[in-house]
Short mmCIF file of C-alpha atoms in Angstrom, two decimals:
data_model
loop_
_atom_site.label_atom_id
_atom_site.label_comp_id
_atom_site.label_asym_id
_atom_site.label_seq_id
_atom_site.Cartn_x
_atom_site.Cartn_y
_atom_site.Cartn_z
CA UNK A 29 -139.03 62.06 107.83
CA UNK A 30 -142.42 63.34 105.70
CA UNK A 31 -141.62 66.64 107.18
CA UNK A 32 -138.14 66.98 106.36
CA UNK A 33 -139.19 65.47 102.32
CA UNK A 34 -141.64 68.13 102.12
CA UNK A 35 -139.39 70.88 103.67
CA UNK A 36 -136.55 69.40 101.15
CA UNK A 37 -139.31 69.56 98.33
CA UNK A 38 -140.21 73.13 98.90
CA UNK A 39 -136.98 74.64 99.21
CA UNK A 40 -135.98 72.99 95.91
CA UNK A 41 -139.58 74.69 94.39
CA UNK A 42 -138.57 78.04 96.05
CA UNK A 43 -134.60 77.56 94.41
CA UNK A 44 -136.36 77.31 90.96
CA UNK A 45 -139.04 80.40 91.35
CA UNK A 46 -136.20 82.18 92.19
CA UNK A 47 -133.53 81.15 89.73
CA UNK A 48 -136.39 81.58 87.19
CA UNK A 49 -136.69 85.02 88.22
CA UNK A 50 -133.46 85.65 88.53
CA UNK A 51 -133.04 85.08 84.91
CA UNK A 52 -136.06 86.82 83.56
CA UNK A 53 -133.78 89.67 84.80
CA UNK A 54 -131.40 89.01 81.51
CA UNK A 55 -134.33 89.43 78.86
CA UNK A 56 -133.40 92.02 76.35
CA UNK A 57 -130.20 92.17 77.48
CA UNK A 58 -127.09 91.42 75.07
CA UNK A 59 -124.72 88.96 76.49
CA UNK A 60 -121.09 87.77 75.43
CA UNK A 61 -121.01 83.48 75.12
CA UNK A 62 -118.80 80.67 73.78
CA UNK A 63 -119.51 80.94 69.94
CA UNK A 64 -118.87 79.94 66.56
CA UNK A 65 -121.96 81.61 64.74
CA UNK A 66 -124.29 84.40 64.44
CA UNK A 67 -127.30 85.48 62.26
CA UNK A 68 -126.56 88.72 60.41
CA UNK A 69 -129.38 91.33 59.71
CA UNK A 70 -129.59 92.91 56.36
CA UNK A 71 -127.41 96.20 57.55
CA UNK A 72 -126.58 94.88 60.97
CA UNK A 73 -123.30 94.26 62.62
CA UNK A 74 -121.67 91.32 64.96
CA UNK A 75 -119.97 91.68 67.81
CA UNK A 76 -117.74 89.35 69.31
CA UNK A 77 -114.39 88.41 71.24
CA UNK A 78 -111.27 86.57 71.73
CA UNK A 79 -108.85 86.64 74.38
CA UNK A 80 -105.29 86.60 72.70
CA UNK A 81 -102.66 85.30 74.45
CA UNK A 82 -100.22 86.79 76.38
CA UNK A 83 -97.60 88.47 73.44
CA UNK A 84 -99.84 88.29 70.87
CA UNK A 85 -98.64 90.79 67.80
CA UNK A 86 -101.94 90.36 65.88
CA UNK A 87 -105.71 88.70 66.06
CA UNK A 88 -107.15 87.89 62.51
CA UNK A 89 -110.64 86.76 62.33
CA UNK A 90 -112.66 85.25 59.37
CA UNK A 91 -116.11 85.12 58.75
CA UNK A 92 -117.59 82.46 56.57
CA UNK A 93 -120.85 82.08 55.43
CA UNK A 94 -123.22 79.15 55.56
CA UNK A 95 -121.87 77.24 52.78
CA UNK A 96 -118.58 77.49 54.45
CA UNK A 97 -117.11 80.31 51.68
CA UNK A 98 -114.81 83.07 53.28
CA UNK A 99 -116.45 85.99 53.29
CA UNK A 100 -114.50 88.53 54.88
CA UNK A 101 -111.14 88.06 57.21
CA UNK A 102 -110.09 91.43 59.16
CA UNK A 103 -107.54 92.52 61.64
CA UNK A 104 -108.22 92.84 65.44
CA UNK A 105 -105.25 94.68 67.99
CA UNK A 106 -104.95 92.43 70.47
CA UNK A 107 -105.35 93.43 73.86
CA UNK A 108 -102.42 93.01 76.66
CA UNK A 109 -104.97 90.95 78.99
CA UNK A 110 -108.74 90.06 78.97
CA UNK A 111 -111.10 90.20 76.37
CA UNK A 112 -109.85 91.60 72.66
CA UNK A 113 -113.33 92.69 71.33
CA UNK A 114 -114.23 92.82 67.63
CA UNK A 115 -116.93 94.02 65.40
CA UNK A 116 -117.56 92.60 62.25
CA UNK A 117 -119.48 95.27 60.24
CA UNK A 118 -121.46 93.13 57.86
CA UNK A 119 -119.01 93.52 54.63
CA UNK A 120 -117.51 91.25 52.51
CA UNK A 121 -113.62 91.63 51.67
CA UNK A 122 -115.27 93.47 48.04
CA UNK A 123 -116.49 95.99 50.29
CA UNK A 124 -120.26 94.92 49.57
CA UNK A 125 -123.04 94.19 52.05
CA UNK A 126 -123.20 90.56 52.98
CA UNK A 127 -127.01 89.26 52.59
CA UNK A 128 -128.45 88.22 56.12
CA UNK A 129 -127.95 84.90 57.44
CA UNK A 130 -125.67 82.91 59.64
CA UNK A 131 -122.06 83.29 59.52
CA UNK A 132 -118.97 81.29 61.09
CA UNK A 133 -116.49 83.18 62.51
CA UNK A 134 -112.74 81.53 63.38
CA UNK A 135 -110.33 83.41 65.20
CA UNK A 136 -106.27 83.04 65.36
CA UNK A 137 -103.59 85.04 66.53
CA UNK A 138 -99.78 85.18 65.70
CA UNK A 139 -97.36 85.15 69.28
CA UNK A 140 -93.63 84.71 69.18
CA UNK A 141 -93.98 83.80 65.50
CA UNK A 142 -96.48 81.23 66.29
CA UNK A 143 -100.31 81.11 64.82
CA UNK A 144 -102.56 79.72 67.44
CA UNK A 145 -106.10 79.02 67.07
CA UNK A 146 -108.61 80.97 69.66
CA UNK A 147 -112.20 80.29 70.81
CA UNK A 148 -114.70 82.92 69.44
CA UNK A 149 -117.02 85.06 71.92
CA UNK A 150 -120.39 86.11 70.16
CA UNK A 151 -122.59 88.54 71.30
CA UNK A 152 -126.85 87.91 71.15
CA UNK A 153 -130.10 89.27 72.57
CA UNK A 154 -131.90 86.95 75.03
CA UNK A 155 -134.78 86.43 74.14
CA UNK A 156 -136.37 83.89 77.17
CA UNK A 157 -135.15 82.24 79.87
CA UNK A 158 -135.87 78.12 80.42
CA UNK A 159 -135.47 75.69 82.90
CA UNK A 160 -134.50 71.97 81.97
CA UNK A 161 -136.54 70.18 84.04
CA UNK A 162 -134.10 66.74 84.34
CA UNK A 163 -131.38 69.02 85.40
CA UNK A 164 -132.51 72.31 86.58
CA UNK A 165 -129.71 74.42 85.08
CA UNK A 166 -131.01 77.49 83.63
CA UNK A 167 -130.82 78.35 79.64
CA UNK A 168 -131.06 81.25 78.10
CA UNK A 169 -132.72 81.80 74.24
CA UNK A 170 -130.91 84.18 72.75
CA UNK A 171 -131.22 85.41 68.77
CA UNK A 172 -128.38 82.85 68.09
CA UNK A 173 -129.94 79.78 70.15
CA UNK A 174 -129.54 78.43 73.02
CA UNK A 175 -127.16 79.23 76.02
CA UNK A 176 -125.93 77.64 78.63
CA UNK A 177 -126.04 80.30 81.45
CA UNK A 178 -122.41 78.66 82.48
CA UNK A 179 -121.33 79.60 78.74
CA UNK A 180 -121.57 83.81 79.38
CA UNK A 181 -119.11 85.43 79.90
CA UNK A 182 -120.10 88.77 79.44
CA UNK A 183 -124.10 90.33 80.38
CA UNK A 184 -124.36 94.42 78.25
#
């Protein structure tokens, strides 16, 4: 019974080293996650996505900053199936630079006449990679905060 605790006890070590590892492999890398908001740099751009559904005629996605004012709403062609990626390039709807910081971004598209709501997908840079000891699940510290590594969709 000792024998087969400590066997138990060093596979789950071994399981960690190597999920650890595994993840260290994501570092610098940009991935795609369940997201409402994103830091802006002064010049930089956000990526994100939405996945339309299936008839979708248009994709309309506003970005609002962190006092919850509408800063800039665009258009997006929807894709047939998938992912319908977007770029916001930084600008108000004045056509000036918006100042860094965080920004909200809400996404809706109009099918057979109907407006539906849609989850946002926001792309950041991960920066570390942690493992919760209580649960073990490992979380990735991206630009934009915490990650579930269950909440990616999408590793560039």
């Amino acid at each position: 019974m000792n024998n087969m605790d400590s066997s138990i006890s060093s596979l789950s070590s071994s399981m960690h080293s190597s999920q650890l590892l595994n993840g260290t492999s994501l570092i610098g890398r940009q991935v795609l996650a369940s997201a409402t908001a994103a830091g802006l740099t002064a010049g930089g751009t956000v990526n994100g996505a939405v996945v339309a559904p299936a008839g979708a005629t248009s994709v309309t996605v506003q970005v609002s900053d962190a006092n919850g004012q509408l800063v800039r709403t665009f258009q997006v062609a929807p894709q047939s199936s998938g992912l319908t990626d977007f770029t916001w390039d930084g600008t108000t709807n004045s056509g000036a630079a918006a100042p860094a910081g965080t920004y909200t971004f809400a996404a809706g598209a109009v099918s057979g006449g109907t407006q539906t709501s849609l989850s946002t997908y926001l792309q950041s840079t991960v920066k570390s990679v942690t493992i919760d000891p209580t649960t073990q699940s490992l979380s990735l510290n991206t630009n934009s905060g915490s990650l579930s590594l269950s909440d990616v969709v999408q590793v560039n």
